[in-house]
Amino acid sequence: MQKTIKKSGFISIVGKPNVGKSSIMNALVGEKVSIVTPKSQTTRDKIVGILTERQNDIYYQMVFIDTPGMHDNKTELSKHMNRAVLQAARDADVIVVVLDGTKPLSDSIYASIEKFLVRSSPLYVVVNKIDLAGFEKTYPLLERLSPLTVKNDARNAIRHIVPLSARTKENMDKFKEMLVSELPDGEFFYPEDDITDRPIRFMVEEIIREKALLFLQEEIPHGIAVVIETMVDDKGLASIEADIVCEKDTHKLIVIGKDGEKLKQIGTSARNEIEKLLNKKVFLKLFVKVRENWRNRQNIMDDLGYSK
């Protein structure tokens, strides 16, 4: 009888905003762990997704770290997000850089890949959205990456370049097999049934923020945060009160909307998803509060959960 091999490791997923990092992690884990929207700065912290499975004689646990998009350090919030990216890469057994296959490879991301290759951890480059990009857009990107597939004295080489689609799941299983092959032998870091290390309160806050990002105008979401004030479970009914925090009085009016319609849309959509998460009825009450320029005020960021 063949002995079962136990493997576990941390896999950091990094890249620019809106390349599909959260979608890829959700697809690999098989559950919605990280929120997904078309807006930038959707992910602001390291979000851990956990996949525990058997593959033939290998029993493995992959701990995915979905990081914020890499930004210029324009605000304290941007600095907070970039610190999260660097920390995640530093602690990883495998680094995965995600690129948007529909867009050219920028000089800054090329330089970032080179910096990651100085580390000892194997590095994969995922070219996402191949279902939208097609060969004409994907090939120039692959061609530009080709020099980084050869090791030199200053850095390692990219382990594999993997074109895939998080939306259609094309090549996702093959990518998962590659990652399993990189895992070191070792005991699991989390219980086998866990899919994330985040507490329920955090997940609920993220769901509300996701709905706010989806329903609000383009100029508002960067200045939106959500914090739960109370969350009480009483006889199968979860009663939740949460604040949607914005930076300006004008933004507050937009979040609320005419006759409160926008806030009602956000609340209804969020409540429906929170009920699925908690598997119970939810009474959700949302308030909108203004904290001017909170993204540059560390004391307020601490209150909102974005600590250094």
Coordinates of C-alpha atoms in Angstrom, one line a residue:
M1 CA 0.0 0.0 0.0
Q2 CA 1.4 3.3 -1.1
K3 CA 2.0 5.9 1.7
T4 CA 0.1 9.2 1.5
I5 CA 2.4 12.2 1.2
K6 CA 1.3 15.3 3.1
K7 CA 2.2 18.7 1.6
S8 CA 1.4 22.3 2.5
G9 CA 2.6 25.7 1.6
F10 CA 1.8 29.4 1.1
I11 CA 1.2 30.8 -2.4
S12 CA 1.1 34.6 -2.9
I13 CA -0.9 36.0 -5.7
V14 CA 0.3 39.5 -6.8
G15 CA -0.2 41.9 -9.7
K16 CA -1.7 45.2 -10.7
P17 CA -5.4 46.1 -9.9
N18 CA -8.1 44.4 -11.9
V19 CA -6.0 41.6 -13.5
G20 CA -8.2 38.9 -11.8
K21 CA -6.2 37.9 -8.7
S22 CA -9.2 37.4 -6.5
S23 CA -11.1 35.6 -9.3
I24 CA -8.2 33.2 -9.7
M25 CA -8.0 32.5 -6.0
N26 CA -11.7 32.0 -5.7
A27 CA -11.6 29.5 -8.7
L28 CA -8.8 27.5 -7.1
V29 CA -10.4 27.4 -3.7
G30 CA -13.8 26.6 -5.2
E31 CA -15.5 29.1 -3.0
K32 CA -16.0 32.9 -3.0
V33 CA -13.4 33.9 -0.4
S34 CA -12.3 37.3 -1.8
I35 CA -14.7 39.9 -3.2
V36 CA -14.6 40.7 -6.9
T37 CA -15.6 43.9 -8.7
P38 CA -14.5 45.7 -11.9
K39 CA -13.2 48.6 -9.7
S40 CA -9.6 49.1 -8.7
Q41 CA -8.6 48.8 -5.0
T42 CA -11.2 46.1 -4.5
T43 CA -8.8 44.1 -2.4
R44 CA -7.1 46.2 0.3
D45 CA -5.6 43.6 2.7
K46 CA -4.1 40.1 2.4
I47 CA -7.0 37.7 2.0
V48 CA -6.2 34.0 2.7
G49 CA -8.0 31.3 0.8
I50 CA -7.4 27.7 1.8
L51 CA -7.7 24.6 -0.4
T52 CA -7.3 21.1 1.2
E53 CA -7.6 18.2 -1.2
R54 CA -6.3 14.8 -2.2
Q55 CA -4.5 14.2 -5.5
N56 CA -3.8 10.5 -5.9
D57 CA -1.3 9.7 -3.1
I58 CA -0.8 13.4 -2.1
Y59 CA -2.8 15.0 0.6
Y60 CA -2.2 18.7 0.4
Q61 CA -3.1 22.1 1.7
M62 CA -2.5 25.2 -0.4
V63 CA -2.8 28.5 1.5
F64 CA -3.4 31.3 -1.1
I65 CA -2.7 34.9 -0.2
D66 CA -4.7 37.3 -2.4
T67 CA -3.0 40.6 -2.2
P68 CA -4.1 44.2 -3.0
G69 CA -3.1 45.5 -6.5
M70 CA 0.3 47.1 -6.6
H71 CA -0.1 50.9 -6.6
D72 CA 2.0 54.1 -6.5
N73 CA 2.5 55.2 -2.9
K74 CA 0.1 58.2 -3.2
T75 CA -1.9 57.8 0.0
E76 CA -1.4 56.1 3.4
L77 CA -3.9 53.5 2.2
S78 CA -1.8 52.8 -0.9
K79 CA 1.3 52.4 1.3
H80 CA -0.7 50.0 3.5
M81 CA -1.7 47.9 0.5
N82 CA 1.9 47.8 -1.0
R83 CA 3.2 46.6 2.4
A84 CA 0.7 43.8 2.3
V85 CA 2.0 42.8 -1.2
L86 CA 5.7 42.8 -0.1
Q87 CA 5.0 40.9 3.1
A88 CA 3.0 38.2 1.2
A89 CA 5.7 37.7 -1.3
R90 CA 8.4 37.5 1.4
D91 CA 6.5 34.7 3.3
A92 CA 5.6 32.7 0.2
D93 CA 6.7 29.2 -0.9
V94 CA 5.4 30.1 -4.4
I95 CA 4.9 33.5 -5.9
V96 CA 2.3 33.9 -8.7
V97 CA 2.3 37.2 -10.7
V98 CA -1.0 37.7 -12.5
L99 CA -1.1 39.7 -15.8
D100 CA -4.1 40.9 -17.8
G101 CA -3.8 39.2 -21.2
T102 CA -5.8 41.9 -22.8
K103 CA -3.2 44.6 -22.0
P104 CA 0.4 45.2 -22.8
L105 CA 3.0 44.4 -20.2
S106 CA 4.1 47.6 -18.5
D107 CA 7.7 48.5 -17.7
S108 CA 6.9 48.7 -14.0
I109 CA 5.4 45.2 -13.8
Y110 CA 8.3 43.8 -15.8
A111 CA 10.7 45.4 -13.3
S112 CA 8.6 43.9 -10.4
I113 CA 8.9 40.4 -11.9
E114 CA 12.6 40.8 -12.1
K115 CA 12.8 41.8 -8.4
F116 CA 10.6 38.8 -7.4
L117 CA 13.0 36.6 -9.4
V118 CA 15.9 37.5 -7.0
R119 CA 14.0 35.6 -4.3
S120 CA 14.5 31.9 -3.9
S121 CA 10.8 31.0 -4.2
P122 CA 9.7 29.6 -7.5
L123 CA 7.8 32.2 -9.6
Y124 CA 4.9 31.6 -11.9
V125 CA 3.4 34.2 -14.3
V126 CA -0.3 33.7 -15.0
V127 CA -1.6 35.4 -18.1
N128 CA -5.3 35.8 -17.3
K129 CA -8.3 36.6 -19.5
I130 CA -7.1 34.6 -22.5
D131 CA -10.8 34.1 -23.4
L132 CA -11.0 37.8 -24.1
A133 CA -7.4 38.4 -25.3
G134 CA -7.0 35.9 -28.0
F135 CA -3.7 35.0 -29.7
E136 CA -3.1 38.5 -31.1
K137 CA -2.8 40.1 -27.7
T138 CA -1.4 37.2 -25.8
Y139 CA 1.6 36.5 -28.1
P140 CA 3.4 39.9 -27.8
L141 CA 3.1 39.6 -24.0
L142 CA 4.6 36.1 -24.0
E143 CA 7.3 37.2 -26.3
R144 CA 8.3 40.1 -24.0
L145 CA 8.4 37.7 -21.0
S146 CA 10.7 35.2 -22.8
P147 CA 14.0 36.7 -21.6
L148 CA 12.9 36.2 -18.0
T149 CA 12.5 32.4 -18.6
V150 CA 16.3 32.0 -18.7
K151 CA 18.3 32.2 -15.5
N152 CA 21.3 34.5 -15.2
D153 CA 23.8 35.5 -12.6
A154 CA 21.6 38.2 -11.1
R155 CA 18.3 36.4 -10.8
N156 CA 16.4 33.1 -11.2
A157 CA 14.1 32.3 -14.2
I158 CA 10.3 32.2 -14.3
R159 CA 9.3 28.6 -13.5
H160 CA 6.3 28.6 -15.9
I161 CA 4.1 31.1 -17.8
V162 CA 0.5 29.9 -17.6
P163 CA -2.1 31.3 -19.9
L164 CA -5.6 30.7 -18.4
S165 CA -9.1 32.2 -17.9
A166 CA -10.4 32.5 -14.4
R167 CA -13.9 33.1 -15.9
T168 CA -14.1 30.0 -18.1
K169 CA -11.7 27.9 -15.9
E170 CA -9.5 27.1 -19.0
N171 CA -6.2 25.6 -17.9
M172 CA -7.1 26.1 -14.2
D173 CA -6.8 22.4 -13.3
K174 CA -3.4 22.2 -15.0
F175 CA -2.2 25.3 -13.1
K176 CA -3.4 23.7 -9.8
E177 CA -1.3 20.6 -10.6
M178 CA 1.7 22.7 -11.2
L179 CA 1.3 24.5 -7.8
V180 CA 0.8 21.2 -6.0
S181 CA 4.2 20.0 -7.4
E182 CA 5.9 23.0 -5.7
L183 CA 4.5 22.4 -2.2
P184 CA 7.0 21.3 0.4
D185 CA 6.3 18.3 2.6
G186 CA 4.7 19.3 5.9
E187 CA 1.7 19.3 8.2
F188 CA -1.3 21.5 7.5
F189 CA -1.4 25.1 8.8
Y190 CA -5.2 25.2 9.1
P191 CA -8.1 22.8 9.9
E192 CA -9.1 20.8 6.8
D193 CA -12.6 22.3 6.5
D194 CA -11.4 26.0 6.6
I195 CA -11.5 28.0 3.4
T196 CA -10.2 31.3 4.9
D197 CA -8.5 32.6 8.0
R198 CA -10.7 35.7 8.1
P199 CA -13.4 36.1 10.8
I200 CA -17.0 36.2 9.8
R201 CA -17.3 39.9 10.7
F202 CA -14.5 40.7 8.2
M203 CA -16.3 38.6 5.5
V204 CA -19.6 40.5 6.1
E205 CA -17.8 43.9 5.9
E206 CA -16.2 42.8 2.6
I207 CA -19.6 41.7 1.2
I208 CA -21.1 45.1 2.0
R209 CA -18.1 46.9 0.5
E210 CA -18.3 44.8 -2.6
K211 CA -21.9 45.8 -3.2
A212 CA -21.0 49.5 -2.6
L213 CA -18.3 49.2 -5.2
L214 CA -20.7 47.7 -7.7
F215 CA -23.5 50.1 -7.3
L216 CA -21.6 53.4 -6.9
Q217 CA -20.0 55.7 -9.4
E218 CA -16.4 55.4 -10.4
E219 CA -15.1 58.3 -8.4
I220 CA -16.5 57.2 -5.1
P221 CA -15.3 53.6 -4.3
H222 CA -11.7 54.4 -3.5
G223 CA -12.9 56.5 -0.5
I224 CA -15.3 53.8 0.7
A225 CA -14.7 51.7 3.8
V226 CA -17.1 49.5 5.8
V227 CA -17.1 48.8 9.5
I228 CA -19.6 46.6 11.5
E229 CA -20.8 48.4 14.7
T230 CA -23.0 45.5 16.0
M231 CA -23.5 41.9 15.0
V232 CA -25.9 39.8 17.1
D233 CA -27.1 36.3 16.5
D234 CA -30.5 35.7 18.1
K235 CA -32.5 32.5 17.5
G236 CA -31.4 32.0 13.9
L237 CA -31.7 35.7 13.0
A238 CA -28.5 37.8 12.5
S239 CA -29.0 41.5 13.3
I240 CA -26.2 43.6 11.8
E241 CA -25.6 47.3 11.9
A242 CA -22.7 48.7 9.8
D243 CA -21.3 52.0 8.7
I244 CA -20.3 52.8 5.2
V245 CA -17.6 55.4 5.6
C246 CA -16.8 58.0 2.9
E247 CA -14.6 61.0 2.6
K248 CA -16.9 63.9 1.7
D249 CA -20.4 65.1 2.3
T250 CA -21.1 65.1 -1.4
H251 CA -20.1 61.4 -1.5
K252 CA -22.5 60.7 1.3
L253 CA -25.4 62.0 -0.7
I254 CA -24.4 59.8 -3.6
V255 CA -24.1 56.7 -1.4
I256 CA -27.6 57.3 0.0
G257 CA -29.0 58.3 -3.4
K258 CA -32.4 59.9 -4.2
D259 CA -34.9 59.0 -1.6
G260 CA -32.4 56.5 -0.2
E261 CA -32.6 54.2 -3.2
K262 CA -28.9 53.7 -3.7
L263 CA -28.3 52.7 -0.1
K264 CA -31.4 50.4 -0.3
Q265 CA -29.9 48.7 -3.4
I266 CA -26.6 48.1 -1.6
G267 CA -28.3 46.8 1.5
T268 CA -30.6 44.4 -0.3
S269 CA -27.9 42.9 -2.4
A270 CA -25.5 42.6 0.6
R271 CA -28.2 41.1 2.8
N272 CA -28.9 38.4 0.2
E273 CA -25.3 37.3 0.0
I274 CA -24.7 37.5 3.8
E275 CA -27.7 35.2 4.3
K276 CA -26.0 32.7 2.1
L277 CA -22.7 33.1 4.0
L278 CA -24.3 32.7 7.4
N279 CA -27.1 30.3 6.3
K280 CA -29.7 32.2 8.2
K281 CA -32.0 35.2 7.9
V282 CA -30.3 38.6 8.3
F283 CA -31.6 42.0 9.4
L284 CA -29.1 44.5 8.0
K285 CA -29.1 48.2 8.8
L286 CA -26.7 50.5 7.0
F287 CA -25.5 54.0 8.0
V288 CA -23.4 56.4 6.0
K289 CA -20.7 58.4 7.8
V290 CA -18.2 61.0 6.6
R291 CA -14.5 60.9 7.8
E292 CA -12.7 63.4 5.6
N293 CA -9.5 62.3 3.9
W294 CA -9.5 59.1 6.0
R295 CA -7.1 57.3 3.5
N296 CA -4.3 59.7 4.6
R297 CA -5.1 59.6 8.4
Q298 CA -3.5 56.6 10.0
N299 CA -5.5 57.0 13.3
I300 CA -8.8 56.6 11.3
M301 CA -7.3 53.8 9.1
D302 CA -6.5 52.0 12.4
D303 CA -10.1 52.3 13.5
L304 CA -11.2 50.9 10.1
G305 CA -8.9 48.0 10.3
Y306 CA -6.1 49.1 8.0
S307 CA -3.3 49.1 10.6
K308 CA 0.4 49.3 9.7

